[in-house]
Short mmCIF file of C-alpha atoms in Angstrom, two decimals:
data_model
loop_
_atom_site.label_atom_id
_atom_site.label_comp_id
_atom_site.label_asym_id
_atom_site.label_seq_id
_atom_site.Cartn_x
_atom_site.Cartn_y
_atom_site.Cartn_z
CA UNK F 31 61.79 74.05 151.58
CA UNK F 32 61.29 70.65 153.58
CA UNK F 33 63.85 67.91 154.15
CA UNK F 34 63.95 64.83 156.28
CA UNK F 35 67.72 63.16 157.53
CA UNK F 36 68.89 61.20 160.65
CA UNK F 37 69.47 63.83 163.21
CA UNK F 38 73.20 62.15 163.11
CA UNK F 39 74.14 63.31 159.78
CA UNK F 40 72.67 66.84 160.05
CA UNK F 41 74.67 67.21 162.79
CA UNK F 42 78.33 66.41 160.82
CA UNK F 43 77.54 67.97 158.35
CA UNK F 44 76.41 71.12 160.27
CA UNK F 45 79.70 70.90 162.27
CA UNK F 46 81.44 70.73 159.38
CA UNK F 47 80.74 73.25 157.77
CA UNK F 48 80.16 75.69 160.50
CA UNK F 49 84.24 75.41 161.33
CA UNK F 50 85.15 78.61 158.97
CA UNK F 51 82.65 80.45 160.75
CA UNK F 52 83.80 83.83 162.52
CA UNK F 53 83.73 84.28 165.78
CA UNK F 54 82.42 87.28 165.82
CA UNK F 55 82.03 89.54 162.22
CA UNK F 56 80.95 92.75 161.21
CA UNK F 57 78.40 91.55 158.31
CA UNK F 58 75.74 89.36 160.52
CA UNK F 59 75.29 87.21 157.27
CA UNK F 60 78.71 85.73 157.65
CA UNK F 61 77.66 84.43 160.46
CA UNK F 62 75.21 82.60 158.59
CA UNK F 63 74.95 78.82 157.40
CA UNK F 64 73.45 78.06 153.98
CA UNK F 65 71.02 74.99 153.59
CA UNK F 66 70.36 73.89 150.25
CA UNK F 67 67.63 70.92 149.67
CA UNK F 68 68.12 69.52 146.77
CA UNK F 69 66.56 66.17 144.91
CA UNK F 70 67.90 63.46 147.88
CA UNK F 71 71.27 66.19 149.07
CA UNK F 72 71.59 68.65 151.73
CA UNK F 73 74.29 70.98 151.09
CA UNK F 74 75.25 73.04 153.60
CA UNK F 75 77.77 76.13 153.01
CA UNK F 76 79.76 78.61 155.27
CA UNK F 77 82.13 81.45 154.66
CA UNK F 78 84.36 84.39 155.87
CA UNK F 79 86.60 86.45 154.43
CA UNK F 80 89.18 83.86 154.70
CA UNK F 81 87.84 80.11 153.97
CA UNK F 82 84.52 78.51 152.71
CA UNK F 83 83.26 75.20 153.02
CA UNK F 84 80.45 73.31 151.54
CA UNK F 85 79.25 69.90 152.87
CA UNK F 86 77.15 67.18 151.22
CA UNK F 87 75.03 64.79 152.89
CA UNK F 88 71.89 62.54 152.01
CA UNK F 89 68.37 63.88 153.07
CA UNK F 90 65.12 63.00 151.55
CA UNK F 91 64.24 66.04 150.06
CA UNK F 92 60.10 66.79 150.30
CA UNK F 93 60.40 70.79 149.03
CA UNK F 94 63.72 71.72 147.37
CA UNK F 95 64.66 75.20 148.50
CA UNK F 96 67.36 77.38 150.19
CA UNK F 97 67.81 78.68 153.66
CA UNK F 98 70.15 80.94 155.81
CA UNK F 99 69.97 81.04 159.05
CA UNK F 100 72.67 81.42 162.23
CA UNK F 101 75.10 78.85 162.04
CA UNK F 102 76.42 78.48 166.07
CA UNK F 103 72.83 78.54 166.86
CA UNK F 104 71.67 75.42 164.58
CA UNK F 105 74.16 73.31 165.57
CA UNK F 106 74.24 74.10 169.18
CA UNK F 107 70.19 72.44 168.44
CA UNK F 108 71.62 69.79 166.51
CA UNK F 109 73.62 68.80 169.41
CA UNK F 110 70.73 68.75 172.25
CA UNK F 111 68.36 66.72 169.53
CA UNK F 112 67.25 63.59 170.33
CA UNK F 113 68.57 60.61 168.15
CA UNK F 114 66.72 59.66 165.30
CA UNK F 115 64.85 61.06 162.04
CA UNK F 116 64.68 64.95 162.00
CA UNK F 117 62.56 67.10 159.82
CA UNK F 118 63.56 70.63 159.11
CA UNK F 119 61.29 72.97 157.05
CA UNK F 120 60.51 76.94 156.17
CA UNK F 121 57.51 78.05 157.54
CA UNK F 122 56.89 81.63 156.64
CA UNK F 123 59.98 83.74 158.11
CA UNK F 124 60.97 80.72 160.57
CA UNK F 125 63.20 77.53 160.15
CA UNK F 126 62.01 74.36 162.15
CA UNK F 127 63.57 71.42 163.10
CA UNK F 128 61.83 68.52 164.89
CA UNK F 129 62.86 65.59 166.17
CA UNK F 130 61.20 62.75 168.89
CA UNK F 131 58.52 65.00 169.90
CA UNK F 132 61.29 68.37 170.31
CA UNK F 133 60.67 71.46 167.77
CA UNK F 134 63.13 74.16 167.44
CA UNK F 135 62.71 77.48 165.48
CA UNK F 136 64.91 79.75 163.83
CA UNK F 137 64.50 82.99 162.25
CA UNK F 138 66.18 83.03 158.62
CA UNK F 139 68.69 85.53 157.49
CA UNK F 140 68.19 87.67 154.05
CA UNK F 141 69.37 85.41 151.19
CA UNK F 142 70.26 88.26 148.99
CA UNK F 143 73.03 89.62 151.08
CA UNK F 144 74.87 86.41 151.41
CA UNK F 145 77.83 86.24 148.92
CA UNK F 146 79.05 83.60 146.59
CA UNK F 147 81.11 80.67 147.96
CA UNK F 148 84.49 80.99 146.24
CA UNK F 149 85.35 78.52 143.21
CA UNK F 150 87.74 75.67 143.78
CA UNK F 151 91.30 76.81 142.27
CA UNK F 152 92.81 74.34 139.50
CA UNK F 153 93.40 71.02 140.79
CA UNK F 154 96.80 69.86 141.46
CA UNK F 155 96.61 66.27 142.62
CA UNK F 156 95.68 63.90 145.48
CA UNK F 157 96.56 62.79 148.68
CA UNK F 158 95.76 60.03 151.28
CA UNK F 159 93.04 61.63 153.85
CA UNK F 160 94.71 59.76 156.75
CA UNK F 161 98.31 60.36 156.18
CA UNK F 162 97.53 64.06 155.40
CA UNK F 163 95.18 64.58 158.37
CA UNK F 164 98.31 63.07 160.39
CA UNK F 165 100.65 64.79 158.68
CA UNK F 166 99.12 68.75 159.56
CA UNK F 167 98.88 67.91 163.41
CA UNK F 168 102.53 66.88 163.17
CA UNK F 169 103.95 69.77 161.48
CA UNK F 170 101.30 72.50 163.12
CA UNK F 171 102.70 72.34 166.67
CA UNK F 172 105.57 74.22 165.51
CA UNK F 173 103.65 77.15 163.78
CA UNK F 174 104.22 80.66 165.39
CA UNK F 175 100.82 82.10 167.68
CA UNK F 176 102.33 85.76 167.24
CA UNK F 177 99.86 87.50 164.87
CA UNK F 178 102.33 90.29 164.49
CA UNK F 179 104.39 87.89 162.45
CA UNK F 180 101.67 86.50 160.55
CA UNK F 181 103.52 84.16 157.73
CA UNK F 182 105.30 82.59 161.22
CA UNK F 183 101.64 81.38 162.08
CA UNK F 184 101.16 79.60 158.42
CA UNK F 185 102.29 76.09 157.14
CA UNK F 186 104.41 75.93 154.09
CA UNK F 187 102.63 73.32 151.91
CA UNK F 188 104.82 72.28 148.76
CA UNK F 189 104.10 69.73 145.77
CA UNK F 190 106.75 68.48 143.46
CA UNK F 191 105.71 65.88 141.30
CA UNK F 192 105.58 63.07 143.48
CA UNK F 193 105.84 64.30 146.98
CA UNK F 194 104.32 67.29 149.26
CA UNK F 195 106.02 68.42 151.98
CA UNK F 196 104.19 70.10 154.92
CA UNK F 197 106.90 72.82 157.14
CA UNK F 198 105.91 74.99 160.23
CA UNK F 199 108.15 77.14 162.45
CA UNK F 200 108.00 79.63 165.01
CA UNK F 201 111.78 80.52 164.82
CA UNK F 202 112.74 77.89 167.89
CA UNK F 203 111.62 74.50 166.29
CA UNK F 204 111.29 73.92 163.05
CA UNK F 205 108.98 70.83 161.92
CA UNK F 206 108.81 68.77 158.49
CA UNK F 207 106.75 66.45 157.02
CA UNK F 208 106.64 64.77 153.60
CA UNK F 209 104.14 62.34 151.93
CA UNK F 210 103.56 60.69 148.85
CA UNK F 211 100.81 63.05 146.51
CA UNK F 212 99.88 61.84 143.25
CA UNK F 213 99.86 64.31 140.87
CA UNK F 214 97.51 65.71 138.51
CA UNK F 215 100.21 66.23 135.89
CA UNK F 216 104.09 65.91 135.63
CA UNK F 217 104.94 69.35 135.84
CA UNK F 218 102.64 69.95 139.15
CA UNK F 219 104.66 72.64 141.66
CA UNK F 220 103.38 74.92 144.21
CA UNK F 221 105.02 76.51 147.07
CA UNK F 222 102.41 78.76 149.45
CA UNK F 223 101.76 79.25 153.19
CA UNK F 224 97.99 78.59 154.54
CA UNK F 225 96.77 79.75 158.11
CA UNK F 226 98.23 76.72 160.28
CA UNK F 227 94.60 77.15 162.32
CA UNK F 228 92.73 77.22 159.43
CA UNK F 229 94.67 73.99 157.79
CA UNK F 230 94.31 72.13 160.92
CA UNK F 231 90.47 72.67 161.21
CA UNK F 232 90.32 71.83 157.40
CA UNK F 233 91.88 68.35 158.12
CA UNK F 234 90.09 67.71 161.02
CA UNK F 235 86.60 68.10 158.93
CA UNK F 236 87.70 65.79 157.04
CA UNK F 237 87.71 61.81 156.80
CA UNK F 238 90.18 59.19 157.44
CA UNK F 239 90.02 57.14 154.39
CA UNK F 240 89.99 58.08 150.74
CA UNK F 241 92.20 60.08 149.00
CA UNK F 242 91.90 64.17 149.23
CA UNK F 243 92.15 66.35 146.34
CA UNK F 244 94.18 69.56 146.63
CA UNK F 245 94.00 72.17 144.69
CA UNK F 246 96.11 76.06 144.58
CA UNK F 247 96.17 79.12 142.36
CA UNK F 248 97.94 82.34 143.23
CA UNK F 249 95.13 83.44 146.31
CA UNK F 250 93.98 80.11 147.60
CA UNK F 251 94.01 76.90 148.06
CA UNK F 252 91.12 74.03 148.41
CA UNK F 253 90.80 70.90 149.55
CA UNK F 254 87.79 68.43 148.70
CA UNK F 255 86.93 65.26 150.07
CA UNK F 256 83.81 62.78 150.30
CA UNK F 257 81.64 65.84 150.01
CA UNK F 258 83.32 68.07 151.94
CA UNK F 259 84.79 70.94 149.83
CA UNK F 260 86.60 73.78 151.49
CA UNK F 261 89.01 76.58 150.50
CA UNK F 262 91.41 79.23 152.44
CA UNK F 263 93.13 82.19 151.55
CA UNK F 264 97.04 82.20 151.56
CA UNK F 265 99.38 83.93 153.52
CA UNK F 266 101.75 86.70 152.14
CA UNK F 267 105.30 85.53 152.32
CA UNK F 268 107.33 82.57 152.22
CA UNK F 269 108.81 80.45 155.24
CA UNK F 270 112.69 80.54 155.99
CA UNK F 271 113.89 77.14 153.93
CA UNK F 272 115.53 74.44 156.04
CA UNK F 273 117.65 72.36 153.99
CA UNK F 274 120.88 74.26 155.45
CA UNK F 275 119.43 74.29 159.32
CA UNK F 276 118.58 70.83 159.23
CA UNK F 277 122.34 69.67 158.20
CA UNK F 278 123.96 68.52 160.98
CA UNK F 279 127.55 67.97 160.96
CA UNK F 280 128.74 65.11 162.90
CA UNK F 281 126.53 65.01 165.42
CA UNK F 282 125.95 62.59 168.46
CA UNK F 283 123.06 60.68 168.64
CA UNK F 284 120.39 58.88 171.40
CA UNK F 285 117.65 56.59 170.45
CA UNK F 286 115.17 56.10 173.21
CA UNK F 287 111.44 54.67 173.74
CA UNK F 288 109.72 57.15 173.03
CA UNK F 289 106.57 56.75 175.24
CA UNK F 290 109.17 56.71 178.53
CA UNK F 291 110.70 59.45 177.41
CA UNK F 292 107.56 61.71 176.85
CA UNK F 293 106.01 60.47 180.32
CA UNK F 294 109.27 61.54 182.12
CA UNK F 295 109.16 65.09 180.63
CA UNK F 296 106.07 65.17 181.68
CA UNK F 297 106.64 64.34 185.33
CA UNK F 298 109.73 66.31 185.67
CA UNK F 299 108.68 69.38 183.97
CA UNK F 300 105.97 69.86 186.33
CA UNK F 301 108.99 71.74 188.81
CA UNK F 302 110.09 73.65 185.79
CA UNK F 303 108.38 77.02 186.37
CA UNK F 304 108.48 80.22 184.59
CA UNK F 305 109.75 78.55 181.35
CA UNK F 306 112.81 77.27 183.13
CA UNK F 307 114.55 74.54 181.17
CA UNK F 308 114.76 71.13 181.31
CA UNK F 309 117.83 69.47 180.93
CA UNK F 310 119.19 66.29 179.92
CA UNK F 311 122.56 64.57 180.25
CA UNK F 312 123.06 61.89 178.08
CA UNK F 313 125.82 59.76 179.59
CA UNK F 314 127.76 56.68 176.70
CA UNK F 315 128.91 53.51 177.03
CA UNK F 316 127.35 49.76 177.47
CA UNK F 317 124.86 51.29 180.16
CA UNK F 318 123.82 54.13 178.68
CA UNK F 319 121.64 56.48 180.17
CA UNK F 320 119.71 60.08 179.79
CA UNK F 321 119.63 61.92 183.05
CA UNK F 322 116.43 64.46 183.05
CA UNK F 323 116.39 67.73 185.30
CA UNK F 324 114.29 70.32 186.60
CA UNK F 325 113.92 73.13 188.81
CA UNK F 326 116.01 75.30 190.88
CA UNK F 327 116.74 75.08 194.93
CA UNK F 328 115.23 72.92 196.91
CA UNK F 329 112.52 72.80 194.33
CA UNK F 330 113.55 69.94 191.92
CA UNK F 331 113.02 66.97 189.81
CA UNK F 332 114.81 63.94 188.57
CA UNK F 333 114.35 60.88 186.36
CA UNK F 334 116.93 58.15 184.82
CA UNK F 335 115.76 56.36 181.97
CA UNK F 336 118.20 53.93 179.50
CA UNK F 337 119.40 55.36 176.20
CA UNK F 338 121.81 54.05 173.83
CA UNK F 339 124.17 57.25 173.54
CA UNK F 340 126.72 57.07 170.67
CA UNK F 341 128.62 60.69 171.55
CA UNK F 342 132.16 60.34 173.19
CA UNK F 343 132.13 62.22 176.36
CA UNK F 344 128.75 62.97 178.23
CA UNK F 345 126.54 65.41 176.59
CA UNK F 346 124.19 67.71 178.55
CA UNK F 347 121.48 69.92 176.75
CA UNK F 348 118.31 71.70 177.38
CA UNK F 349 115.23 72.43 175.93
CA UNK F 350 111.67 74.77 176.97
CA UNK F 351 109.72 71.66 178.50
CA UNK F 352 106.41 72.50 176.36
CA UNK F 353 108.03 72.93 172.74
CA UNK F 354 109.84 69.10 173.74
CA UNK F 355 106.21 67.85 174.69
CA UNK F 356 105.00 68.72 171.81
CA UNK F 357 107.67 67.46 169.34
CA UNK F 358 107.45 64.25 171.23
CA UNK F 359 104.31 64.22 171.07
CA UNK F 360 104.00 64.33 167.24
CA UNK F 361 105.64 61.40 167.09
CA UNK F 362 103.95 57.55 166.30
CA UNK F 363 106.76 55.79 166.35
CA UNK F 364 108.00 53.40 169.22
CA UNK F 365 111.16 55.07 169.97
CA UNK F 366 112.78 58.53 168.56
CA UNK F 367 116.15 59.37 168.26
CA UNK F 368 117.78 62.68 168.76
CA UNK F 369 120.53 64.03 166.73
CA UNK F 370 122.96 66.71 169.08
CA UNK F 371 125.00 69.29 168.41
CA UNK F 372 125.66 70.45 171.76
CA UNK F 373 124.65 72.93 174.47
CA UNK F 374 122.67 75.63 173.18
CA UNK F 375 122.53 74.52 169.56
CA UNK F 376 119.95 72.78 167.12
CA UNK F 377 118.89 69.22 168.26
CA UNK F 378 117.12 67.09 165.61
CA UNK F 379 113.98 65.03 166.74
CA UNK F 380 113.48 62.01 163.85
CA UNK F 381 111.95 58.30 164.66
CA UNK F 382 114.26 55.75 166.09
CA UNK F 383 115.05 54.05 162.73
CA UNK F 384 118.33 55.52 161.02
CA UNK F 385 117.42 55.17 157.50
CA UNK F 386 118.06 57.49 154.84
CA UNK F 387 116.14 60.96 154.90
CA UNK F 388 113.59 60.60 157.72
CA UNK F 389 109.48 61.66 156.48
CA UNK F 390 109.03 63.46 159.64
CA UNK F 391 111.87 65.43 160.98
CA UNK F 392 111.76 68.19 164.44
CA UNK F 393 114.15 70.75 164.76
CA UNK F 394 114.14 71.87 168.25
CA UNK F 395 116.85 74.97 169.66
CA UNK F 396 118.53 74.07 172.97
CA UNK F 397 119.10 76.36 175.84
CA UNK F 398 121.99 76.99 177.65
CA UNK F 399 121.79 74.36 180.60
CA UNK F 400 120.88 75.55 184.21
CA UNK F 401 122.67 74.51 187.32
CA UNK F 402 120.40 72.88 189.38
#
């Protein structure tokens, strides 16, 4: 085996692929990335027992022939290479890679005990890399960390003809997202939970532009994209639906600019210790304001910042600083508005425009406010 490639694209597509690989694993041939030389392709392929990937690039291919070796270690190489052409060969029981005068070897893992990557399921349909790779970073700060309640850490990913709708929650914010998908057929409908991790890493691998193809079955589901192909294993269980939590019966409502807002949180939550609240008073009328508070004593912070506040009477709620960050933080638009039902109950986090059902839509739980 002997292929040549700018030390550039080795290095994506090592990267790439070497995302799904375990941190640490009982079989060492999981840990384990698969070169494959091909006429003018490099494919290289990773696995554990959860997700695969496989990742295509150009190489000029001298010898065609397969490799394994340890992923972490090539592409902490590929990183320190110098720029430029790279040629990577077997050599007995060694892989080499040299670039600009710099030679690196490798010792290669046994071929035979390296399982099959796992077939793409059916296809369902397609969707637009960037809005999807937007889309999963919105909806994933809301996914549950507690591995004890392991469908809490997943993101429910639905199609339905025309539209897919992305849902995390970790029981005290509940985020939605929904995009246009073209479907593979009329009839198209799926309903699972993947890893929220492992679907963030997935749309990180991939590209910006172009459309991604999607694909479930019962077990898994795979995404493909500009030679990228990857696949993850679903989660048991399904995620509480929404459609009742999210309807909110006469509430009041702020719009603010969103980039003020999310800078004073910022500034003010930095008194706001031991997951103390912060809180917000909204106050109505002409001159309109949101009051934001934090702390307790003589330890405290304040900020004022304009809002146009529709409720009758001044409203005060409060929220855990970090989960507000974040939902703020998902946000691209130039203001957001937030939807109230009062002290300790649900607040809704939309963009500032009030038009129709919102695409992206963060349920957050107050707190009971604090006197400060």
């Amino acid at each position: 085996m002997e292929f040549r490639m700018e030390r550039g694209a080795l290095t994506d597509a090592v990267s790439r692929a070497a995302r799904v690989l375990p941190a640490r694993s009982p079989v060492p041939v999981l840990g384990g990335l698969l070169l494959d030389a091909d006429t003018g392709r490099l494919r290289v392929s990773g696995l554990d027992f959860e997700a695969s990937a496989r990742v295509e690039a150009e190489a000029h291919t001298v010898r065609p022939g397969r490799v394994l070796v340890m992923g972490r270690r090539l592409l902490d190489i590929c990183k320190v290479l110098p720029e430029g052409p790279v040629e990577c060969a077997v050599e007995g029981s060694r892989f080499t890679v040299t670039g600009d005068g710099s030679r690196f070897g490798l010792s290669v893992l046994p071929l035979d005990d390296y399982p099959a990557l796992p077939p793409l399921p059916d296809v369902c349909g397609a969707v637009d890399a960037g809005e999807f790779g937007s889309a999963v970073a919105q909806v994933a700060v809301a996914a549950g960390r507690d591995d004890t309640l392991p469908t809490l850490t997943g993101i429910r990913l639905g199609l339905d003809g025309s539209t897919m709708t992305l849902a995390a929650t970790d029981r005290y914010r509940f985020a939605v997202r929904t995009l246009r998908f073209e479907a593979a057929a009329p009839d198209v409908v799926a309903d699972v939970v993947v890893s929220a991790r492992r679907l963030t890493e997935i749309a990180r691998s991939l590209g910006r532009s172009g459309q991604v193809t999607v694909s479930v079955d019962g077990g898994s589901a795979g995404f493909e994209h500009a030679g990228t192909r990857t696949t993850v294993r679903l989660l048991d269980g399904r995620l509480p639906r929404y459609d009742k939590l999210f309807a909110l019966a006469d509430p009041a409502a702020a719009v603010m600019d969103r980039a003020r807002l999310t800078e004073a949180v910022k500034r003010v939550s930095v008194v706001a210790d031991g997951g103390s609240p912060l809180q917000i008073t909204f106050s109505p009328g002409p001159d309109g304001s949101a009051l934001l508070q934090a702390g307790f004593e003589d330890d405290v912070a304040s900020q004022r910042l304009p809002a146009a506040f529709d409720g009758a009477e001044e409203t005060t709620v409060a929220f855990n600083p970090a989960y507000l960050m974040d939902a703020l933080s998902s946000f691209e638009d130039t203001t957001v508005r937030m939807r109230l039902m009062g002290p300790g109950q649900r607040a809704m986090i939309t963009g500032g425009e009030d038009t129709g059902t919102p695409a992206h839509q963060h349920l957050l739980m107050s707190v009971k406010p604090s006197l400060l």
